[in-house]
PDB file of C-alpha atoms in Angstrom:
ATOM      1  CA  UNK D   1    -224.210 -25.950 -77.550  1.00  0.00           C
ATOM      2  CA  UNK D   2    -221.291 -28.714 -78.222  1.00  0.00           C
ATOM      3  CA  UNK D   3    -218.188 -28.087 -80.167  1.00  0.00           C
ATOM      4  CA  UNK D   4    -215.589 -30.812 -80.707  1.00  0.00           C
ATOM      5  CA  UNK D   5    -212.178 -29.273 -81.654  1.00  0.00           C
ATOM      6  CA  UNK D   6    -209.150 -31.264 -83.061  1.00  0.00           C
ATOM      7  CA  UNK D   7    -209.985 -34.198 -80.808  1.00  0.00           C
ATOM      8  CA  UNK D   8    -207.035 -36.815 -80.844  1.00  0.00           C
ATOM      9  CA  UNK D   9    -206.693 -39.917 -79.395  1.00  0.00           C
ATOM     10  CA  UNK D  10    -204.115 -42.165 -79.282  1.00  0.00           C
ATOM     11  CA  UNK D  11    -203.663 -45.857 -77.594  1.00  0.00           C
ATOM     12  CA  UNK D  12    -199.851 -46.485 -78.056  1.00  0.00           C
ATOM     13  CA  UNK D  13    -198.925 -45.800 -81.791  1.00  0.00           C
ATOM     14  CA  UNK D  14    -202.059 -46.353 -82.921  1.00  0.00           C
ATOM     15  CA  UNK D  15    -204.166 -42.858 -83.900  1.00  0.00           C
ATOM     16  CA  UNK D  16    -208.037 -44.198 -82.924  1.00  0.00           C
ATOM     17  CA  UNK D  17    -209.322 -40.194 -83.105  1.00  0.00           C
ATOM     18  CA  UNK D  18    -207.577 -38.293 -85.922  1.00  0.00           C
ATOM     19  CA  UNK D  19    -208.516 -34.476 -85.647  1.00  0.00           C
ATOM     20  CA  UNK D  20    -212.034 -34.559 -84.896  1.00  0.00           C
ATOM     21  CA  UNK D  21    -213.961 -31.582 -85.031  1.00  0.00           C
ATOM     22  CA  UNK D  22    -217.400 -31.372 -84.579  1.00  0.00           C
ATOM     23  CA  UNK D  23    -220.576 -28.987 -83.709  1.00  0.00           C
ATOM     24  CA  UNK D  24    -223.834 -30.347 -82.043  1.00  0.00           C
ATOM     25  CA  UNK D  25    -226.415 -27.390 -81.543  1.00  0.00           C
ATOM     26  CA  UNK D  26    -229.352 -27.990 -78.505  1.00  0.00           C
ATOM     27  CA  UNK D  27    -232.085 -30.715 -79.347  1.00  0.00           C
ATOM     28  CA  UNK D  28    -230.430 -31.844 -82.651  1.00  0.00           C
ATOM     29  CA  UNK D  29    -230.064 -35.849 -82.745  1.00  0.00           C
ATOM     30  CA  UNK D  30    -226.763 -37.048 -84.347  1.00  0.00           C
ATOM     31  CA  UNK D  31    -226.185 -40.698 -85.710  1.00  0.00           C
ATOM     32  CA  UNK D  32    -222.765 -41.927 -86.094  1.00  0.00           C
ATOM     33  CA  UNK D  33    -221.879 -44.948 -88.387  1.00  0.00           C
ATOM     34  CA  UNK D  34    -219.281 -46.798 -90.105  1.00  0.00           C
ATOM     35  CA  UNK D  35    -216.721 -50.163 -89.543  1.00  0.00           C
ATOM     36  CA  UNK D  36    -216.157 -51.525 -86.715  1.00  0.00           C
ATOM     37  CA  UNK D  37    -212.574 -49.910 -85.296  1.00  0.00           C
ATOM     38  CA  UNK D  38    -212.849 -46.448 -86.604  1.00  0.00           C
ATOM     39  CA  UNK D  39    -213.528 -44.626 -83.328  1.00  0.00           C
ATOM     40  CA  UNK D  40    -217.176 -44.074 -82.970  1.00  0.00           C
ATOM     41  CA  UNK D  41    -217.182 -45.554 -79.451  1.00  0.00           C
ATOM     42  CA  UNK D  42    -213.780 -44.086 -78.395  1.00  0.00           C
ATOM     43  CA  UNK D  43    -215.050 -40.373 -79.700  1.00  0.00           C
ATOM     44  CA  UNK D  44    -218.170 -41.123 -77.282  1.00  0.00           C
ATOM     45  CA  UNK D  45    -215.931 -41.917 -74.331  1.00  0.00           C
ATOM     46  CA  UNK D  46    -213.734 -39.135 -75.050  1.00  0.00           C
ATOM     47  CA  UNK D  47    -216.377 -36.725 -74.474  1.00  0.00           C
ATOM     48  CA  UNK D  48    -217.187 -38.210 -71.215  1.00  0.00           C
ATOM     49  CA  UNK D  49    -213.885 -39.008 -70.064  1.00  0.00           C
ATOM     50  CA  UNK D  50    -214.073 -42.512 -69.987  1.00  0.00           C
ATOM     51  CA  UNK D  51    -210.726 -42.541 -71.702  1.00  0.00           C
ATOM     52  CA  UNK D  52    -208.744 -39.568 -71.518  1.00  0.00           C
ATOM     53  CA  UNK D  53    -208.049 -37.608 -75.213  1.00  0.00           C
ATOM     54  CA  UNK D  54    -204.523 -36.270 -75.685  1.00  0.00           C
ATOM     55  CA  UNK D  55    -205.585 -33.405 -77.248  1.00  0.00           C
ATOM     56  CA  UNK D  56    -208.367 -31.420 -78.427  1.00  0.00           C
ATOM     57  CA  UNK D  57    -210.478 -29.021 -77.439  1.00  0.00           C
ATOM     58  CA  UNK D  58    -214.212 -29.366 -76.061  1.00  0.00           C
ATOM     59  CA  UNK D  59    -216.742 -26.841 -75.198  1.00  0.00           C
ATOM     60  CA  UNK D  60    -219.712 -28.048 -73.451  1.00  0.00           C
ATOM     61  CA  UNK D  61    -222.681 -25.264 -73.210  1.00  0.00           C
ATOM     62  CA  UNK D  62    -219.948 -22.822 -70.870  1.00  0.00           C
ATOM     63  CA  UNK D  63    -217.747 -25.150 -70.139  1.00  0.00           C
ATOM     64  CA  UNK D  64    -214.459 -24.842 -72.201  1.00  0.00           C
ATOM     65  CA  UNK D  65    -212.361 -27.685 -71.676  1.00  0.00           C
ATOM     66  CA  UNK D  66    -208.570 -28.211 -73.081  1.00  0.00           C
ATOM     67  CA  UNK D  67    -208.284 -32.303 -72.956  1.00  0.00           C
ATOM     68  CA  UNK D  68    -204.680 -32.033 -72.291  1.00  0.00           C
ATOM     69  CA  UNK D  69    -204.489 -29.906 -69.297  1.00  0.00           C
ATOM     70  CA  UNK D  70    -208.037 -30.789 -67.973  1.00  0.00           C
ATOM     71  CA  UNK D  71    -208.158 -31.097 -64.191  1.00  0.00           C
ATOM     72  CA  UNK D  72    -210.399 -33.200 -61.529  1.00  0.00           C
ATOM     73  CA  UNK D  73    -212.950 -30.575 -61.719  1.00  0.00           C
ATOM     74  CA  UNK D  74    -213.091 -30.059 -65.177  1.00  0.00           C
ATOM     75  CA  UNK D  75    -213.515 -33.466 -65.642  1.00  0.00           C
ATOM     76  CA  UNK D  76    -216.552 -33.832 -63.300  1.00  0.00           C
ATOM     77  CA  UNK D  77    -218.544 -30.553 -64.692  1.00  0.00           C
ATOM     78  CA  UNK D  78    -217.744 -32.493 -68.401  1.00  0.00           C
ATOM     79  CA  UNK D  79    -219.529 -35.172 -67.057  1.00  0.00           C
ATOM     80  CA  UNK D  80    -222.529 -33.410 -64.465  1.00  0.00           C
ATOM     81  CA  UNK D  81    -223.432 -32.403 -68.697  1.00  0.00           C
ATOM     82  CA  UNK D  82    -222.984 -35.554 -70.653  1.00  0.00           C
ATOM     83  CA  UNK D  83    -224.526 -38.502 -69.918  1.00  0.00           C
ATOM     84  CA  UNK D  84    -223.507 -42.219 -71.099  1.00  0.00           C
ATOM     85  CA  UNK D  85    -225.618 -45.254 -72.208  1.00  0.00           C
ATOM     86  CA  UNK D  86    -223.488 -48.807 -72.425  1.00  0.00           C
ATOM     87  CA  UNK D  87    -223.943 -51.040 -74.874  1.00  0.00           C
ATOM     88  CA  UNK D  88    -223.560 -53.760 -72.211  1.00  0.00           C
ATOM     89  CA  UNK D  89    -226.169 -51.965 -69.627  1.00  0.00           C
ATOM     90  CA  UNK D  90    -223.355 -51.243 -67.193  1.00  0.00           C
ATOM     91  CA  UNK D  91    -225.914 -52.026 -64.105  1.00  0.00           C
ATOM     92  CA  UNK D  92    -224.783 -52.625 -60.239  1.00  0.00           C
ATOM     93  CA  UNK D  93    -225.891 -56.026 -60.244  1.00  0.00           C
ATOM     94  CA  UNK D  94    -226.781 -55.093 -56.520  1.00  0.00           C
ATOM     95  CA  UNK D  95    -228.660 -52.328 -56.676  1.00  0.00           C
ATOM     96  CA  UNK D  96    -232.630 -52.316 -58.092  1.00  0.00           C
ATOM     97  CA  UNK D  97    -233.780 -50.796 -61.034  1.00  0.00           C
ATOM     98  CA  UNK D  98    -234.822 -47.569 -58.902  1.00  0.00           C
ATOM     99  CA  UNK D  99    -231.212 -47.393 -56.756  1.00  0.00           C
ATOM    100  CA  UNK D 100    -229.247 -47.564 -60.148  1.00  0.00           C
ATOM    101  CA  UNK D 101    -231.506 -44.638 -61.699  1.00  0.00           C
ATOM    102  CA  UNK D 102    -231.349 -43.531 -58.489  1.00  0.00           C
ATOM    103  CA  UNK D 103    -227.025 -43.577 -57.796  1.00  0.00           C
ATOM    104  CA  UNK D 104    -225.539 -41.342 -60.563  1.00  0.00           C
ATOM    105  CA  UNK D 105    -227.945 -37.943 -58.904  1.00  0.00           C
ATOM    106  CA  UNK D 106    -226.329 -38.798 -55.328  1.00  0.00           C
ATOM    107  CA  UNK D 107    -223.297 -39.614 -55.861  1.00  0.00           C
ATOM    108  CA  UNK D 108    -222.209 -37.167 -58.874  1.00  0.00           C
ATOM    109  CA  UNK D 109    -225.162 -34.508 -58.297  1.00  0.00           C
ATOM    110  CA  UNK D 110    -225.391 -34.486 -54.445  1.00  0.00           C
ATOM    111  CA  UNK D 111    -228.460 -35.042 -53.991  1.00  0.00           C
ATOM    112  CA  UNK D 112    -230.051 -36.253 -50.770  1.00  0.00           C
ATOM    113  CA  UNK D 113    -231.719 -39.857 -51.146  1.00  0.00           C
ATOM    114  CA  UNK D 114    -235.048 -39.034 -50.692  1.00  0.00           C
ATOM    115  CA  UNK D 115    -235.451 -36.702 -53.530  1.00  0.00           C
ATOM    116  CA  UNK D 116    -232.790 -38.937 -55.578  1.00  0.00           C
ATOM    117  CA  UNK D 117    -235.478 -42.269 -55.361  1.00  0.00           C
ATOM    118  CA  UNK D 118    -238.630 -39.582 -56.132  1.00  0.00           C
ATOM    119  CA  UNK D 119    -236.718 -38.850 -59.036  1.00  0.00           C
ATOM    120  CA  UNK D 120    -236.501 -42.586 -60.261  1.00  0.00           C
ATOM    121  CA  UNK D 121    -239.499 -43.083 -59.087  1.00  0.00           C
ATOM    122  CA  UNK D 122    -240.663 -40.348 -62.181  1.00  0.00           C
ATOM    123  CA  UNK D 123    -238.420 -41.920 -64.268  1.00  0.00           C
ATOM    124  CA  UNK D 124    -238.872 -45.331 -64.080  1.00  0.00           C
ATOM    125  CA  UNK D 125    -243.051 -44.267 -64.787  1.00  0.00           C
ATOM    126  CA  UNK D 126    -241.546 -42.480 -67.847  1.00  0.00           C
ATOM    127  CA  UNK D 127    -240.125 -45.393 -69.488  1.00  0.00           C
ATOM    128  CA  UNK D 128    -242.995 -48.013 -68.432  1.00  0.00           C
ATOM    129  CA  UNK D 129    -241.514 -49.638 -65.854  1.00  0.00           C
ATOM    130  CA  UNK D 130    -242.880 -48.611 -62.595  1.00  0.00           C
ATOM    131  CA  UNK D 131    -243.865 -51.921 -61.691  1.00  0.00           C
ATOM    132  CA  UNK D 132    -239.816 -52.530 -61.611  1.00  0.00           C
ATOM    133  CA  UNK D 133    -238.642 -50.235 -59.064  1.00  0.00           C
ATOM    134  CA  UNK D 134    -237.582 -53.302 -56.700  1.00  0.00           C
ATOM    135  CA  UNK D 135    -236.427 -55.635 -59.191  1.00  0.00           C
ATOM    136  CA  UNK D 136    -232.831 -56.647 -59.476  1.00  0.00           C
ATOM    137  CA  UNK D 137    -231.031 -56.546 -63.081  1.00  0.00           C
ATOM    138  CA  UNK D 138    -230.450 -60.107 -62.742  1.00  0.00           C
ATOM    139  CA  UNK D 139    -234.607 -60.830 -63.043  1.00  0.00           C
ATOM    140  CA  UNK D 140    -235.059 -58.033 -66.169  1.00  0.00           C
ATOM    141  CA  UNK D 141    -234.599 -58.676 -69.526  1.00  0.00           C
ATOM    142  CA  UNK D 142    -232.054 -57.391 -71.281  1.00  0.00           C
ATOM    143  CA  UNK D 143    -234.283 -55.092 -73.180  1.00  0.00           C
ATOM    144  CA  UNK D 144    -235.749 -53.862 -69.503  1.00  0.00           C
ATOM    145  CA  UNK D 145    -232.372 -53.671 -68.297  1.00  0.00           C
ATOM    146  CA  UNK D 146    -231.278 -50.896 -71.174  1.00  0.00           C
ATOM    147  CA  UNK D 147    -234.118 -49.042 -70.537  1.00  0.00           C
ATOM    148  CA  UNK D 148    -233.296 -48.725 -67.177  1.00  0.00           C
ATOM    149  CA  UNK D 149    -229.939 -47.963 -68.298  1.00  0.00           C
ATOM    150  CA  UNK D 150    -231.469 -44.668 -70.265  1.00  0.00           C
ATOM    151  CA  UNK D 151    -233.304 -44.150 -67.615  1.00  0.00           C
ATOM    152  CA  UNK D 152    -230.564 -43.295 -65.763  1.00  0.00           C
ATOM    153  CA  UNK D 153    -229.173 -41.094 -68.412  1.00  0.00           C
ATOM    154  CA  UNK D 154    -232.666 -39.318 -68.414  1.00  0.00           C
ATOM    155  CA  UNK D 155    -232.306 -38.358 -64.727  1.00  0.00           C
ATOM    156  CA  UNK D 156    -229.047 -36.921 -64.932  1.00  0.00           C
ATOM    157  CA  UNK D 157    -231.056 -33.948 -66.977  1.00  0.00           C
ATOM    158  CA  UNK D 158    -227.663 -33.600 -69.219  1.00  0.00           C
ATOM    159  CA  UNK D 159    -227.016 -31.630 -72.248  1.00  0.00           C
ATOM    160  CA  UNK D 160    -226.422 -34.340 -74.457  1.00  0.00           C
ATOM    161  CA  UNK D 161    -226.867 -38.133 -73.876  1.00  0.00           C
ATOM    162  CA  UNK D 162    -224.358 -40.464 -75.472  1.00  0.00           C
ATOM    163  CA  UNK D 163    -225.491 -43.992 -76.493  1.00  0.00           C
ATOM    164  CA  UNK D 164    -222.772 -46.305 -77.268  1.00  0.00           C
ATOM    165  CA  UNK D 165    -224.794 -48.852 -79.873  1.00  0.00           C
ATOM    166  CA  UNK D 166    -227.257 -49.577 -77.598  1.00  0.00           C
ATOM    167  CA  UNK D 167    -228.956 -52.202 -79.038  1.00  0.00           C
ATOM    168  CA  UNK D 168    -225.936 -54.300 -80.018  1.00  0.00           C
ATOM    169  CA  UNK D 169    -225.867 -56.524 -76.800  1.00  0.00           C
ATOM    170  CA  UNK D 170    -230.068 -57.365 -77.229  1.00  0.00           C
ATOM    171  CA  UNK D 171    -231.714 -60.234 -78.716  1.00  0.00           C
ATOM    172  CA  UNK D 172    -233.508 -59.492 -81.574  1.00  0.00           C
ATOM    173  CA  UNK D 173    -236.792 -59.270 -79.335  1.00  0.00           C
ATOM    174  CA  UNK D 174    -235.716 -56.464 -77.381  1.00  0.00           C
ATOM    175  CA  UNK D 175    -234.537 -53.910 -80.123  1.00  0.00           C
ATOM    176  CA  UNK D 176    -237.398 -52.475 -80.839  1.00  0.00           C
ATOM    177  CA  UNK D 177    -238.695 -51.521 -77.336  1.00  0.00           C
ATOM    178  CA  UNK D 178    -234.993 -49.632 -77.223  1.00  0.00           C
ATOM    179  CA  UNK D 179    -235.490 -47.743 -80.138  1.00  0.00           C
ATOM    180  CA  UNK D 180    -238.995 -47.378 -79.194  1.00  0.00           C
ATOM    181  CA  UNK D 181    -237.975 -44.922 -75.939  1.00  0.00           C
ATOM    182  CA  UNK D 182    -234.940 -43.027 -77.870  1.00  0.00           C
ATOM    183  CA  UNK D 183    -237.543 -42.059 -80.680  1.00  0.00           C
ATOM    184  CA  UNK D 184    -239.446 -40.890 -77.533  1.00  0.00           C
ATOM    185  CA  UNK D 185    -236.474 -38.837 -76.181  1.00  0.00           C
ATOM    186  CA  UNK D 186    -235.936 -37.778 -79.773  1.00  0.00           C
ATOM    187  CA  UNK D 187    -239.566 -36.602 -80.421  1.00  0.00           C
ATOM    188  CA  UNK D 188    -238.940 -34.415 -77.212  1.00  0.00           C
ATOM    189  CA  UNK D 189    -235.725 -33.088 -78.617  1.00  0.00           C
ATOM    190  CA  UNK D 190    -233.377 -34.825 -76.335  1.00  0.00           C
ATOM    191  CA  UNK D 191    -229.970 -33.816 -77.783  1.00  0.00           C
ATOM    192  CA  UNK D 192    -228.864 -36.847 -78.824  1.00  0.00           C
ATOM    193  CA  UNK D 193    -225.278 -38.258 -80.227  1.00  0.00           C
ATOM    194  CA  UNK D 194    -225.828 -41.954 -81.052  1.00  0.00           C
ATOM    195  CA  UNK D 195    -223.630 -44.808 -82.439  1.00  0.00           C
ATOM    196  CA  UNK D 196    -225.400 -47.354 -84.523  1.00  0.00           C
ATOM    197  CA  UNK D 197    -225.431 -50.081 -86.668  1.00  0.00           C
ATOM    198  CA  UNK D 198    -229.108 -49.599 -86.970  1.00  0.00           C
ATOM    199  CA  UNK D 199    -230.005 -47.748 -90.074  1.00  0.00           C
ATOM    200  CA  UNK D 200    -233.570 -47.664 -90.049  1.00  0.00           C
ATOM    201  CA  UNK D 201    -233.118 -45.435 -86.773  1.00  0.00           C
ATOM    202  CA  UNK D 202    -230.665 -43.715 -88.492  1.00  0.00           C
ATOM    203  CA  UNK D 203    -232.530 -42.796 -91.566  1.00  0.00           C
ATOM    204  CA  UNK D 204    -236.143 -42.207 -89.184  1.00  0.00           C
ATOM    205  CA  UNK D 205    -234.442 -40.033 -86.558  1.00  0.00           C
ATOM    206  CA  UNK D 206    -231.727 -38.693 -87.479  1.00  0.00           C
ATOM    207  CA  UNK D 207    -231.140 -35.112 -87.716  1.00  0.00           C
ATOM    208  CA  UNK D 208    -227.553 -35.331 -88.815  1.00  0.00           C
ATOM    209  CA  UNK D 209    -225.655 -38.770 -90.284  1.00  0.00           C
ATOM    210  CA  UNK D 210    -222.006 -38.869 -89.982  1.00  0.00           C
ATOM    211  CA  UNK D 211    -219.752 -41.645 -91.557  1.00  0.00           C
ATOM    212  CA  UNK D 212    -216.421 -41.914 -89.491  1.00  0.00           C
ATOM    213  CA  UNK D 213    -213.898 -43.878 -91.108  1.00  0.00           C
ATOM    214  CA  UNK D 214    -210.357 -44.304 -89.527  1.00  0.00           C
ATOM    215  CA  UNK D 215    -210.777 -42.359 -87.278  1.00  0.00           C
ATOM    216  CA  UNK D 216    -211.350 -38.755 -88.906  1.00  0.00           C
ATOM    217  CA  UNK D 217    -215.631 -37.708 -89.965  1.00  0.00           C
ATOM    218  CA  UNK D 218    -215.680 -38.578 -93.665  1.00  0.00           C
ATOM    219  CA  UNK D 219    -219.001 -37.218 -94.736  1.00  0.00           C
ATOM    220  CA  UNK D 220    -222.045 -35.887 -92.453  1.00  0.00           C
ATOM    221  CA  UNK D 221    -225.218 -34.642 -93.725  1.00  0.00           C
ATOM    222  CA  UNK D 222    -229.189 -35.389 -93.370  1.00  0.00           C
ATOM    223  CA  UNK D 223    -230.229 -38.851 -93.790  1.00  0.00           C
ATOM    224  CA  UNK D 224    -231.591 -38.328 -97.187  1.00  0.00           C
ATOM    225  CA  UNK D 225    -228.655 -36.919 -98.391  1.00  0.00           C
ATOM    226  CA  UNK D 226    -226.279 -39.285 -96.822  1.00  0.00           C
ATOM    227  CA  UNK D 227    -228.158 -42.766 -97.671  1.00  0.00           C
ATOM    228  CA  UNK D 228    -229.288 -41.653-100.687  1.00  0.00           C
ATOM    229  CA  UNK D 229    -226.606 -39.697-102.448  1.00  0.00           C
ATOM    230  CA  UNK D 230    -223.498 -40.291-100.308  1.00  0.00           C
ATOM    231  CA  UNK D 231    -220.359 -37.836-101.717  1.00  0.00           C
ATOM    232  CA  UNK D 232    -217.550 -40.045-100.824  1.00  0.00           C
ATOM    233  CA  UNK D 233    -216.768 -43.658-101.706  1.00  0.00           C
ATOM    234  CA  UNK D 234    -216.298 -44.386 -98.649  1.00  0.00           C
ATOM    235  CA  UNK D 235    -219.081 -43.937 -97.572  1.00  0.00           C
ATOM    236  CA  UNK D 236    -220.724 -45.356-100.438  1.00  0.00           C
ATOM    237  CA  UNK D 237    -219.313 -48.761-100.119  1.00  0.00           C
ATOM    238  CA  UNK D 238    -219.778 -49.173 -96.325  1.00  0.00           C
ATOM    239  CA  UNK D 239    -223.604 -48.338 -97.112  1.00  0.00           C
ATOM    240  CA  UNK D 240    -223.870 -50.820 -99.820  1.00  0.00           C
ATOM    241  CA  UNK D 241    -222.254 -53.554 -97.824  1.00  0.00           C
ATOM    242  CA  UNK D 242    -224.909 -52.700 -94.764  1.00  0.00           C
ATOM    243  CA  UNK D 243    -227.942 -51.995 -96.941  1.00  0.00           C
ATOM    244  CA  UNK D 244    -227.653 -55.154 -99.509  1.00  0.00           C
ATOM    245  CA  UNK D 245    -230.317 -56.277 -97.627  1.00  0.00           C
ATOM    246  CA  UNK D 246    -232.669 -53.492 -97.405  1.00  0.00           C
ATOM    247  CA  UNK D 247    -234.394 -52.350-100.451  1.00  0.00           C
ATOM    248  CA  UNK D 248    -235.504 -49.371 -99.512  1.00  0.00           C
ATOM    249  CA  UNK D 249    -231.408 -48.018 -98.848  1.00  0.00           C
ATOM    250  CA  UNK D 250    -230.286 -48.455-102.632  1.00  0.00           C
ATOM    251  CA  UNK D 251    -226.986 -47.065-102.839  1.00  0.00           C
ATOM    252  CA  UNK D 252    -225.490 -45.602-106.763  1.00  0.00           C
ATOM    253  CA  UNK D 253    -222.669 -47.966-108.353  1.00  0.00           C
ATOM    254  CA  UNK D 254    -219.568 -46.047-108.160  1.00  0.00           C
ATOM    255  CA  UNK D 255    -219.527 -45.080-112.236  1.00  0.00           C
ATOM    256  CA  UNK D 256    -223.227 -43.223-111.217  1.00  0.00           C
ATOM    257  CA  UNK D 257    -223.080 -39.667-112.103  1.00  0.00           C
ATOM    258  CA  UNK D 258    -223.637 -39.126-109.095  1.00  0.00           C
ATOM    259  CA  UNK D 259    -219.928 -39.946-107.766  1.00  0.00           C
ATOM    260  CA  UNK D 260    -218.655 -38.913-110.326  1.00  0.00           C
ATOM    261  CA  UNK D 261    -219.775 -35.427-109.616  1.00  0.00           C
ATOM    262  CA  UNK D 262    -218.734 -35.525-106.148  1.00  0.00           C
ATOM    263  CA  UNK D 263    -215.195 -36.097-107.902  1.00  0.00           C
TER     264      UNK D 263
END
């Protein structure tokens, strides 16, 4: 349904998206990890248009895109079939819960109010927060404000939703209520592409795992493959640094036969 070809993105003479190529079929649910600065959130944004690639290829169900040459139009249709959730909520601080669910199908879908705020309405029952539909972001928590901010990716009815680590900005509190509706949206096969730092989502959800690592895909593959028999060191010592923790994500030392079969 998705295919990422040769994506490249450059901010001055720095390369953030080296050659990125990529398939996502319908209802599969990707996870993308790996350090900080290595272009998971840019590659998100790309797809979107939030920043603009400068080159690369996308095709988006039957829209075929070239980044380069991509017009006004283009970009719009890119978007009408992606839809983006911030790590920082990205609410109108003036606008309820319902008008911000509410402002991405009139504005970008044309739809008339009336069936724009029944809409929300559905929504906002969906993800358990009816009693809401008045409240200002400034009186949710930041856990209730997220959700509203997937609720609004819900509504759009896109092909894919993006999340952008969407449980980085939370308290501790309010991470597991997050997760709690993407599992939903992943149990209904909600095609999914998701950057994360948390693993345990990673390794529950997951269809696909892919470690990016300046800015090219180092290794993809299912989570039981890719946490616990990673191919590349790379990958291997990112894991091991993120996992020390955890005892159920044991990662093998590098002189493991393991790696040394991959080599």
């Amino acid at each position: 349904m998705i295919r990422i070809e040769n994506l490249v993105k450059r901010f001055g003479d720095n390369v953030i998206l080296d050659g990125i190529d990529l398939e996502i079929a319908q209802g599969e649910i990707i996870v993308v990890i790996g350090p900080s600065g290595t272009g998971k959130s840019t590659l998100l944004r790309c797809l979107n248009f939030l920043e603009r690639p400068d080159a690369g290829h996308l095709k988006l169900g039957d829209l075929e895109i070239d980044v380069a040459t991509a017009n006004a139009r283009s970009i719009l249709a890119a978007r009408r079939r992606t839809a983006f959730v911030f790590q920082n909520y990205a609410l109108f601080a003036n606008k309820t819960a319902l008008e911000n669910i509410a402002e991405g199908l009139i504005v970008v879908n044309r739809w008339p109010r009336k069936k724009a705020h029944a809409r929300a309405r559905e929504i906002l029952e969906r993800i358990g927060l009816a009693d809401k539909a008045d409240a200002y972001p400034a009186s949710l928590s930041g856990g209730q404000q997220q959700r509203v901010g997937i609720g609004r990716a819900m509504a759009a009815q896109a092909d894919v939703i993006l999340f952008d680590e969407p449980t980085s900005s939370l308290d501790p509190e309010w991470v597991e209520e997050v997760l709690g509706l993407m599992k939903q949206l992943a149990a209904e096969r909600q095609t999914m592409l998701v950057v994360t730092h948390e693993m345990g989502f990673a390794q529950d959800v997951a269809d696909r795992v892919i470690f990016m690592e300046g800015g090219r895909i180092v290794e993809q593959g299912p989570p039981s493959q890719l946490f616990n028999a990673p191919r590349d060191p790379r990958t291997r010592n990112f894991l091991r640094k993120v996992l020390a923790n955890q005892p159920s994500g044991s990662i093998p030392d590098d002189s493991d036969e393991t790696l040394s079969a991959a080599e």
